[in-house]
Structure formats: C-alpha cells, structure tokens
PDB file of C-alpha atoms in Angstrom:
ATOM      1  CA  MET A   1      -0.012   0.117  -0.066  1.00 45.00           C
ATOM      2  CA  PRO A   2       1.723   3.624  -0.574  1.00 50.00           C
ATOM      3  CA  GLU A   3       2.350   5.928   2.117  1.00 60.00           C
ATOM      4  CA  SER A   4       1.690   8.999   0.527  1.00 73.00           C
ATOM      5  CA  LEU A   5       1.025  10.584  -2.622  1.00 85.00           C
ATOM      6  CA  HIS A   6       2.787  14.233  -2.776  1.00 90.00           C
ATOM      7  CA  ILE A   7       2.229  17.200  -5.891  1.00 91.00           C
ATOM      8  CA  GLU A   8       4.281  19.946  -6.224  1.00 91.00           C
ATOM      9  CA  ALA A   9       2.784  23.185  -6.288  1.00 90.00           C
ATOM     10  CA  PRO A  10       4.916  26.538  -7.628  1.00 89.00           C
ATOM     11  CA  SER A  11       2.725  28.821  -5.105  1.00 88.00           C
ATOM     12  CA  ALA A  12       0.963  28.664  -1.778  1.00 83.00           C
ATOM     13  CA  PRO A  13      -2.220  30.009  -3.646  1.00 84.00           C
ATOM     14  CA  LEU A  14      -2.133  26.563  -5.240  1.00 89.00           C
ATOM     15  CA  ALA A  15      -0.577  24.688  -2.360  1.00 88.00           C
ATOM     16  CA  LEU A  16      -3.559  25.616  -0.480  1.00 85.00           C
ATOM     17  CA  SER A  17      -5.831  25.458  -3.198  1.00 89.00           C
ATOM     18  CA  LEU A  18      -5.376  21.716  -3.659  1.00 90.00           C
ATOM     19  CA  ILE A  19      -5.248  20.980  -0.046  1.00 89.00           C
ATOM     20  CA  GLU A  20      -9.160  22.819  -0.285  1.00 87.00           C
ATOM     21  CA  ARG A  21     -10.101  20.094  -2.983  1.00 87.00           C
ATOM     22  CA  LEU A  22      -8.166  17.414  -1.022  1.00 88.00           C
ATOM     23  CA  ASN A  23     -10.916  18.093   2.049  1.00 83.00           C
ATOM     24  CA  GLY A  24     -11.479  14.488   3.782  1.00 81.00           C
ATOM     25  CA  PHE A  25      -7.832  13.273   3.665  1.00 83.00           C
ATOM     26  CA  HIS A  26      -4.926  13.677   5.470  1.00 83.00           C
ATOM     27  CA  ALA A  27      -3.004  16.394   3.514  1.00 85.00           C
ATOM     28  CA  GLU A  28      -0.261  18.769   4.425  1.00 87.00           C
ATOM     29  CA  VAL A  29       1.686  21.656   2.918  1.00 87.00           C
ATOM     30  CA  VAL A  30       5.668  21.419   3.179  1.00 86.00           C
ATOM     31  CA  PRO A  31       7.689  24.396   1.979  1.00 86.00           C
ATOM     32  CA  CYS A  32      10.176  23.305  -0.214  1.00 84.00           C
ATOM     33  CA  GLY A  33      12.458  26.511  -1.062  1.00 77.00           C
ATOM     34  CA  ASP A  34      12.596  29.097  -3.979  1.00 76.00           C
ATOM     35  CA  GLU A  35       8.597  29.546  -3.094  1.00 77.00           C
ATOM     36  CA  ARG A  36       7.496  25.881  -4.065  1.00 84.00           C
ATOM     37  CA  PHE A  37       5.563  23.929  -2.369  1.00 89.00           C
ATOM     38  CA  GLN A  38       4.761  20.284  -2.080  1.00 90.00           C
ATOM     39  CA  VAL A  39       0.809  18.955  -1.008  1.00 91.00           C
ATOM     40  CA  ARG A  40       1.848  15.693   0.337  1.00 89.00           C
ATOM     41  CA  VAL A  41      -1.651  13.314   0.781  1.00 88.00           C
ATOM     42  CA  ASP A  42      -0.962  10.719   3.361  1.00 81.00           C
ATOM     43  CA  LEU A  43      -2.648   7.285   2.188  1.00 75.00           C
ATOM     44  CA  ASP A  44      -0.946   4.653   5.207  1.00 63.00           C
ATOM     45  CA  GLY A  45      -3.222   2.853   7.248  1.00 50.00           C
ATOM     46  CA  ARG A  46      -6.855   4.425   5.781  1.00 48.00           C
ATOM     47  CA  SER A  47      -8.991   1.827   5.005  1.00 48.00           C
ATOM     48  CA  GLY A  48      -9.268   1.029   1.423  1.00 54.00           C
ATOM     49  CA  SER A  49      -6.303   2.947   0.724  1.00 62.00           C
ATOM     50  CA  ASP A  50      -6.296   1.626  -3.331  1.00 71.00           C
ATOM     51  CA  ARG A  51      -9.648   3.532  -3.060  1.00 73.00           C
ATOM     52  CA  ALA A  52      -8.215   6.323  -1.543  1.00 78.00           C
ATOM     53  CA  LEU A  53      -5.560   6.372  -3.879  1.00 81.00           C
ATOM     54  CA  LEU A  54      -7.616   6.699  -6.801  1.00 79.00           C
ATOM     55  CA  ASP A  55     -10.082   9.617  -5.567  1.00 81.00           C
ATOM     56  CA  SER A  56      -7.286  11.450  -4.313  1.00 84.00           C
ATOM     57  CA  LEU A  57      -6.077  11.063  -7.901  1.00 83.00           C
ATOM     58  CA  GLU A  58      -8.958  12.155  -9.145  1.00 80.00           C
ATOM     59  CA  ARG A  59      -9.147  15.684  -7.216  1.00 86.00           C
ATOM     60  CA  VAL A  60      -5.712  16.148  -8.395  1.00 88.00           C
ATOM     61  CA  GLU A  61      -6.532  15.525 -11.852  1.00 82.00           C
ATOM     62  CA  ARG A  62      -9.539  18.030 -11.271  1.00 82.00           C
ATOM     63  CA  TRP A  63      -7.504  20.943  -9.102  1.00 88.00           C
ATOM     64  CA  LEU A  64      -4.897  20.890 -12.898  1.00 86.00           C
ATOM     65  CA  GLU A  65      -7.336  21.750 -15.072  1.00 82.00           C
ATOM     66  CA  SER A  66      -8.950  24.878 -13.065  1.00 83.00           C
ATOM     67  CA  SER A  67      -5.547  25.863 -12.532  1.00 85.00           C
ATOM     68  CA  GLU A  68      -3.619  27.763 -14.701  1.00 81.00           C
ATOM     69  CA  LEU A  69      -0.675  25.500 -15.024  1.00 86.00           C
ATOM     70  CA  ASP A  70       0.501  22.985 -18.167  1.00 85.00           C
ATOM     71  CA  PHE A  71       1.309  20.443 -15.875  1.00 85.00           C
ATOM     72  CA  VAL A  72       2.587  19.195 -12.431  1.00 86.00           C
ATOM     73  CA  GLU A  73       5.221  16.797 -10.983  1.00 87.00           C
ATOM     74  CA  VAL A  74       3.765  13.646  -8.926  1.00 87.00           C
ATOM     75  CA  HIS A  75       5.397  11.284  -6.857  1.00 86.00           C
ATOM     76  CA  LEU A  76       3.951   8.170  -5.915  1.00 81.00           C
ATOM     77  CA  ASP A  77       6.410   5.391  -3.884  1.00 74.00           C
ATOM     78  CA  GLY A  78       9.332   7.130  -4.331  1.00 74.00           C
ATOM     79  CA  ARG A  79       8.576   7.275  -8.676  1.00 76.00           C
ATOM     80  CA  SER A  80       8.036  10.756 -10.671  1.00 81.00           C
ATOM     81  CA  TYR A  81       5.515  11.124 -13.117  1.00 79.00           C
ATOM     82  CA  ARG A  82       3.834  14.530 -14.958  1.00 80.00           C
ATOM     83  CA  LEU A  83       0.846  15.142 -14.500  1.00 79.00           C
ATOM     84  CA  ALA A  84      -0.568  17.495 -17.560  1.00 78.00           C
ATOM     85  CA  ARG A  85      -3.508  19.404 -18.711  1.00 74.00           C
ATOM     86  CA  ARG A  86      -5.774  18.100 -20.577  1.00 66.00           C
ATOM     87  CA  ASP A  87      -7.011  21.308 -22.467  1.00 60.00           C
ATOM     88  CA  GLY A  88     -10.112  21.676 -20.984  1.00 49.00           C
ATOM     89  CA  LYS A  89     -11.443  18.171 -21.829  1.00 50.00           C
ATOM     90  CA  PRO A  90     -13.659  16.319 -19.239  1.00 45.00           C
ATOM     91  CA  PRO A  91     -12.113  13.089 -17.840  1.00 44.00           C
ATOM     92  CA  LEU A  92     -14.167  10.299 -19.202  1.00 44.00           C
ATOM     93  CA  ARG A  93     -16.097   8.926 -17.016  1.00 46.00           C
ATOM     94  CA  THR A  94     -19.136   6.547 -17.693  1.00 45.00           C
ATOM     95  CA  PRO A  95     -20.653   4.913 -13.899  1.00 45.00           C
ATOM     96  CA  THR A  96     -23.032   2.425 -14.041  1.00 46.00           C
ATOM     97  CA  GLU A  97     -25.068   0.858 -11.579  1.00 45.00           C
ATOM     98  CA  VAL A  98     -26.989  -2.874 -11.809  1.00 45.00           C
ATOM     99  CA  ASP A  99     -28.216  -5.222  -8.773  1.00 45.00           C
ATOM    100  CA  GLY A 100     -25.320  -3.475  -6.403  1.00 48.00           C
ATOM    101  CA  LEU A 101     -22.402  -3.798  -8.609  1.00 53.00           C
ATOM    102  CA  VAL A 102     -20.912  -0.042  -9.399  1.00 56.00           C
ATOM    103  CA  VAL A 103     -18.674   0.627 -12.913  1.00 58.00           C
ATOM    104  CA  ARG A 104     -16.814   3.566 -12.612  1.00 59.00           C
ATOM    105  CA  MET A 105     -14.118   4.183 -15.314  1.00 56.00           C
ATOM    106  CA  ARG A 106     -11.520   6.788 -14.314  1.00 58.00           C
ATOM    107  CA  THR A 107      -8.774   7.792 -16.080  1.00 53.00           C
ATOM    108  CA  VAL A 108      -5.357   7.509 -14.063  1.00 56.00           C
ATOM    109  CA  PRO A 109      -3.717  10.807 -15.412  1.00 48.00           C
ATOM    110  CA  LEU A 110      -0.001   9.704 -14.285  1.00 55.00           C
ATOM    111  CA  GLY A 111       1.511   9.350 -17.517  1.00 54.00           C
ATOM    112  CA  PRO A 112       0.110   8.377 -20.624  1.00 61.00           C
ATOM    113  CA  GLY A 113      -1.986   5.835 -21.787  1.00 76.00           C
ATOM    114  CA  VAL A 114      -3.270   4.733 -18.653  1.00 82.00           C
ATOM    115  CA  GLN A 115      -7.312   3.845 -17.507  1.00 83.00           C
ATOM    116  CA  VAL A 116      -8.895   2.224 -14.357  1.00 84.00           C
ATOM    117  CA  VAL A 117     -11.947   0.448 -14.700  1.00 85.00           C
ATOM    118  CA  SER A 118     -12.806   0.343 -10.880  1.00 83.00           C
ATOM    119  CA  ALA A 119     -15.407  -2.563  -9.778  1.00 85.00           C
ATOM    120  CA  GLU A 120     -17.075  -2.563  -6.643  1.00 82.00           C
ATOM    121  CA  GLY A 121     -19.729  -5.009  -5.417  1.00 83.00           C
ATOM    122  CA  ASP A 122     -20.123  -8.706  -6.760  1.00 85.00           C
ATOM    123  CA  LEU A 123     -19.120  -9.983 -10.384  1.00 87.00           C
ATOM    124  CA  ASP A 124     -21.252 -12.802 -11.969  1.00 85.00           C
ATOM    125  CA  LEU A 125     -24.257 -13.312 -14.279  1.00 84.00           C
ATOM    126  CA  HIS A 126     -25.745 -11.003 -13.784  1.00 82.00           C
ATOM    127  CA  ASN A 127     -23.807  -7.644 -14.441  1.00 81.00           C
ATOM    128  CA  THR A 128     -21.401  -9.235 -16.508  1.00 85.00           C
ATOM    129  CA  THR A 129     -22.766  -7.844 -19.358  1.00 86.00           C
ATOM    130  CA  GLN A 130     -21.675  -4.379 -17.674  1.00 85.00           C
ATOM    131  CA  LEU A 131     -18.251  -5.348 -16.654  1.00 88.00           C
ATOM    132  CA  GLU A 132     -17.642  -6.007 -20.333  1.00 89.00           C
ATOM    133  CA  GLU A 133     -18.624  -2.666 -21.832  1.00 87.00           C
ATOM    134  CA  ALA A 134     -16.731  -0.769 -19.864  1.00 87.00           C
ATOM    135  CA  LEU A 135     -13.974  -2.778 -20.222  1.00 90.00           C
ATOM    136  CA  GLU A 136     -14.858  -2.272 -24.301  1.00 88.00           C
ATOM    137  CA  SER A 137     -15.495   1.222 -23.964  1.00 84.00           C
ATOM    138  CA  THR A 138     -11.716   1.701 -23.314  1.00 84.00           C
ATOM    139  CA  ASP A 139      -9.181   2.921 -25.220  1.00 83.00           C
ATOM    140  CA  HIS A 140      -5.875   3.405 -23.636  1.00 85.00           C
ATOM    141  CA  PRO A 141      -2.618   1.447 -23.840  1.00 90.00           C
ATOM    142  CA  ARG A 142      -2.446  -0.091 -20.827  1.00 90.00           C
ATOM    143  CA  VAL A 143      -6.130  -0.919 -18.608  1.00 91.00           C
ATOM    144  CA  ILE A 144      -5.600  -1.604 -14.994  1.00 90.00           C
ATOM    145  CA  LEU A 145      -8.456  -3.540 -14.028  1.00 92.00           C
ATOM    146  CA  ASP A 146      -9.341  -2.827 -10.258  1.00 89.00           C
ATOM    147  CA  LEU A 147     -10.999  -5.576  -8.401  1.00 91.00           C
ATOM    148  CA  THR A 148     -10.233  -3.834  -4.719  1.00 86.00           C
ATOM    149  CA  GLU A 149     -13.881  -3.926  -3.757  1.00 83.00           C
ATOM    150  CA  VAL A 150     -15.028  -6.787  -5.379  1.00 87.00           C
ATOM    151  CA  PRO A 151     -15.544  -9.468  -2.774  1.00 87.00           C
ATOM    152  CA  PHE A 152     -17.298 -12.865  -5.242  1.00 88.00           C
ATOM    153  CA  ILE A 153     -16.697 -13.337  -8.252  1.00 90.00           C
ATOM    154  CA  ASP A 154     -17.739 -16.408 -10.488  1.00 90.00           C
ATOM    155  CA  SER A 155     -16.703 -18.168 -13.502  1.00 91.00           C
ATOM    156  CA  THR A 156     -18.813 -15.922 -15.994  1.00 91.00           C
ATOM    157  CA  ALA A 157     -16.999 -12.927 -14.893  1.00 91.00           C
ATOM    158  CA  LEU A 158     -13.512 -14.504 -14.947  1.00 92.00           C
ATOM    159  CA  TRP A 159     -14.422 -15.338 -18.139  1.00 92.00           C
ATOM    160  CA  THR A 160     -15.141 -12.089 -19.677  1.00 93.00           C
ATOM    161  CA  ILE A 161     -12.137 -10.527 -18.299  1.00 94.00           C
ATOM    162  CA  VAL A 162     -10.570 -13.588 -20.336  1.00 94.00           C
ATOM    163  CA  ALA A 163     -12.187 -12.235 -23.443  1.00 94.00           C
ATOM    164  CA  SER A 164     -10.974  -8.472 -22.373  1.00 94.00           C
ATOM    165  CA  THR A 165      -7.673 -10.127 -21.889  1.00 94.00           C
ATOM    166  CA  LYS A 166      -7.536 -11.566 -25.187  1.00 94.00           C
ATOM    167  CA  SER A 167      -9.085  -8.718 -27.053  1.00 95.00           C
ATOM    168  CA  MET A 168      -6.911  -6.369 -25.627  1.00 95.00           C
ATOM    169  CA  ARG A 169      -4.044  -7.721 -26.619  1.00 94.00           C
ATOM    170  CA  SER A 170      -4.640  -8.553 -30.607  1.00 95.00           C
ATOM    171  CA  GLN A 171      -4.615  -4.778 -30.171  1.00 95.00           C
ATOM    172  CA  GLY A 172      -1.298  -4.305 -29.000  1.00 94.00           C
ATOM    173  CA  ARG A 173      -2.930  -3.228 -25.664  1.00 94.00           C
ATOM    174  CA  GLU A 174      -2.450  -4.861 -22.127  1.00 94.00           C
ATOM    175  CA  LEU A 175      -4.976  -5.275 -19.220  1.00 95.00           C
ATOM    176  CA  LEU A 176      -3.723  -5.388 -15.545  1.00 94.00           C
ATOM    177  CA  VAL A 177      -6.045  -6.594 -12.833  1.00 95.00           C
ATOM    178  CA  VAL A 178      -5.694  -5.703  -9.387  1.00 93.00           C
ATOM    179  CA  ALA A 179      -6.409  -9.024  -6.524  1.00 91.00           C
ATOM    180  CA  GLY A 180      -6.964  -6.629  -3.577  1.00 82.00           C
ATOM    181  CA  ASN A 181      -8.550  -8.676  -1.941  1.00 84.00           C
ATOM    182  CA  PRO A 182      -8.230 -12.476  -0.724  1.00 87.00           C
ATOM    183  CA  ALA A 183     -11.083 -13.697  -1.804  1.00 87.00           C
ATOM    184  CA  VAL A 184     -10.572 -12.687  -5.431  1.00 90.00           C
ATOM    185  CA  ALA A 185      -7.127 -13.354  -5.004  1.00 91.00           C
ATOM    186  CA  ARG A 186      -7.346 -16.793  -4.092  1.00 90.00           C
ATOM    187  CA  VAL A 187      -9.962 -17.300  -6.974  1.00 91.00           C
ATOM    188  CA  LEU A 188      -7.149 -16.651  -9.694  1.00 91.00           C
ATOM    189  CA  SER A 189      -4.756 -18.824  -7.675  1.00 90.00           C
ATOM    190  CA  ILE A 190      -6.768 -21.741  -7.751  1.00 88.00           C
ATOM    191  CA  THR A 191      -8.027 -21.233 -11.470  1.00 89.00           C
ATOM    192  CA  GLY A 192      -5.004 -21.017 -12.465  1.00 90.00           C
ATOM    193  CA  LEU A 193      -5.527 -17.413 -14.026  1.00 89.00           C
ATOM    194  CA  GLU A 194      -2.528 -15.326 -12.242  1.00 87.00           C
ATOM    195  CA  ARG A 195      -0.840 -17.236 -14.671  1.00 88.00           C
ATOM    196  CA  VAL A 196      -3.185 -15.805 -17.409  1.00 87.00           C
ATOM    197  CA  PHE A 197      -3.298 -11.992 -15.935  1.00 87.00           C
ATOM    198  CA  SER A 198      -0.740  -9.092 -15.034  1.00 90.00           C
ATOM    199  CA  VAL A 199      -2.299  -9.845 -11.113  1.00 93.00           C
ATOM    200  CA  HIS A 200      -0.550  -7.144  -8.927  1.00 92.00           C
ATOM    201  CA  PRO A 201      -2.092  -6.881  -5.135  1.00 90.00           C
ATOM    202  CA  SER A 202      -2.845  -3.440  -4.550  1.00 87.00           C
ATOM    203  CA  LEU A 203      -3.758  -0.426  -7.325  1.00 84.00           C
ATOM    204  CA  ALA A 204      -0.301   1.547  -6.463  1.00 81.00           C
ATOM    205  CA  GLU A 205       1.361  -1.388  -8.002  1.00 86.00           C
ATOM    206  CA  ALA A 206      -0.369  -1.885 -10.913  1.00 87.00           C
ATOM    207  CA  ILE A 207      -0.096   2.074 -11.522  1.00 82.00           C
ATOM    208  CA  THR A 208       3.479   2.070 -11.517  1.00 81.00           C
ATOM    209  CA  SER A 209       3.945  -1.192 -13.731  1.00 85.00           C
ATOM    210  CA  ALA A 210       1.401   0.603 -16.495  1.00 84.00           C
ATOM    211  CA  LEU A 211       3.020   3.577 -15.974  1.00 77.00           C
ATOM    212  CA  ASP A 212       6.838   1.939 -16.560  1.00 75.00           C
ATOM    213  CA  GLY A 213       5.220  -0.485 -18.995  1.00 69.00           C
ATOM    214  CA  ASP A 214       4.528   2.623 -21.094  1.00 52.00           C
ATOM    215  CA  THR A 215       7.798   4.086 -20.291  1.00 40.00           C
ATOM    216  CA  VAL A 216       9.291   1.227 -21.961  1.00 42.00           C
ATOM    217  CA  ALA A 217       7.321   1.090 -25.039  1.00 44.00           C
ATOM    218  CA  ARG A 218       8.152   5.060 -25.604  1.00 40.00           C
ATOM    219  CA  ASN A 219      11.313   4.461 -25.457  1.00 39.00           C
ATOM    220  CA  GLN A 220      11.610   1.631 -28.009  1.00 42.00           C
ATOM    221  CA  ALA A 221       9.401   3.533 -30.272  1.00 40.00           C
TER     222      ALA A 221
END
C-alpha cells in the first residue's frame, strides 16, 4: 500500500487550493525552497487505501484543470511522473449501477496511456454485461481493472476478463488486474488465471507497472 502521494505546487495559493480540493484527506503543505511547495497526502493506514489513492488522484486531476498550470509533478512510491492538463477536456467517466454493482471508469492521469476500470460489489452472471461494456469502452494502451472492492467473482465474470485480455492483446494493448482482496486472489490462484492475467496485489503497484511499461514502450518506439 502507498504511504503517501506528493504533488508539487509552484506557489502557496495553488498549494492551499489543492488542500481544499483534498478535503477529507490528511494532507499538508511543506515548503521546498525557491517559493515552491509540496502537498503531501497521507494514505497509509486508511481503510481502503487503494480506493483513497484513486479518489485523491481524481481530485488532483480536477485541481489541475481548474488551475493555470500546464502540468505538475506527482510522486508515488518514490517515483515521479508528470501530470499534464487535458486542454479543458473533462475526464472520461461512465458510471453505471446495476444490481448492487458499481462500475466506474476513471482515467488515471499519471503519464500517458493508462486507464482504470474500478468495480465495486459482486461480479456474476447478472452484471458481466456491464463489466464487458466498461472494458470495451476503454481505448488506452494499458487498462487497469481494479477488483479491490469485489468480494465475489464467478466464472462468467472471469471469462469476460479473459476475453477482454485476449482482445486487448490482439490490439497491442494490455490489461492489468488488481486482486486487492483475498477472495479474488484465491479464485485467480485456484483457477490458474493468475498466470493468464498480469495480476497485482494493489492499485498503486498496478499503476507503477503500467506507467513503467508505457515508458518502455515509448523508449522503444
């Protein structure tokens, strides 16, 4: 789990405006010299810290869009990435609620080409269509399927993920799966699907892996 998220701010007013955006999180402003500041968001020990990471990144994205900055530096788990503006374009979000399942698609803005599909609730025969639609609607080179808040997953949902994995690979894309709770991790292990998917124990690790993969791909291009 990530201990903290650090965001660089070039002035005190911008740092304070980010703190306001992060209302509900334990965040502080730390002077870094040359009139620059760093906003540090404490995620360590929070209940559902992967979810907190995703929520805080979304708020940072909205803060950047409302500022006059072209980009900011974001530090996660000792690694630094540039978060760039979207030129006023709203982030792509398609929330869907069906039979207790919430599927949200959020663009994680740490580097180009990384997208997150976050599922909450049981994944079974009754809602795999919504999961399939959410995965098919993505268009980034690397997609992270976050199953941290999924307490149960059946064979129908698993094979939907297998089909999406194969489809993305045929397009030169990659699907990473976050098995963030023991129930999902155990199912993937028993079925042997942990050897089929790129499985990660936490959202932070999956984001880092996806961003590192994107860097490698760009360097080889």
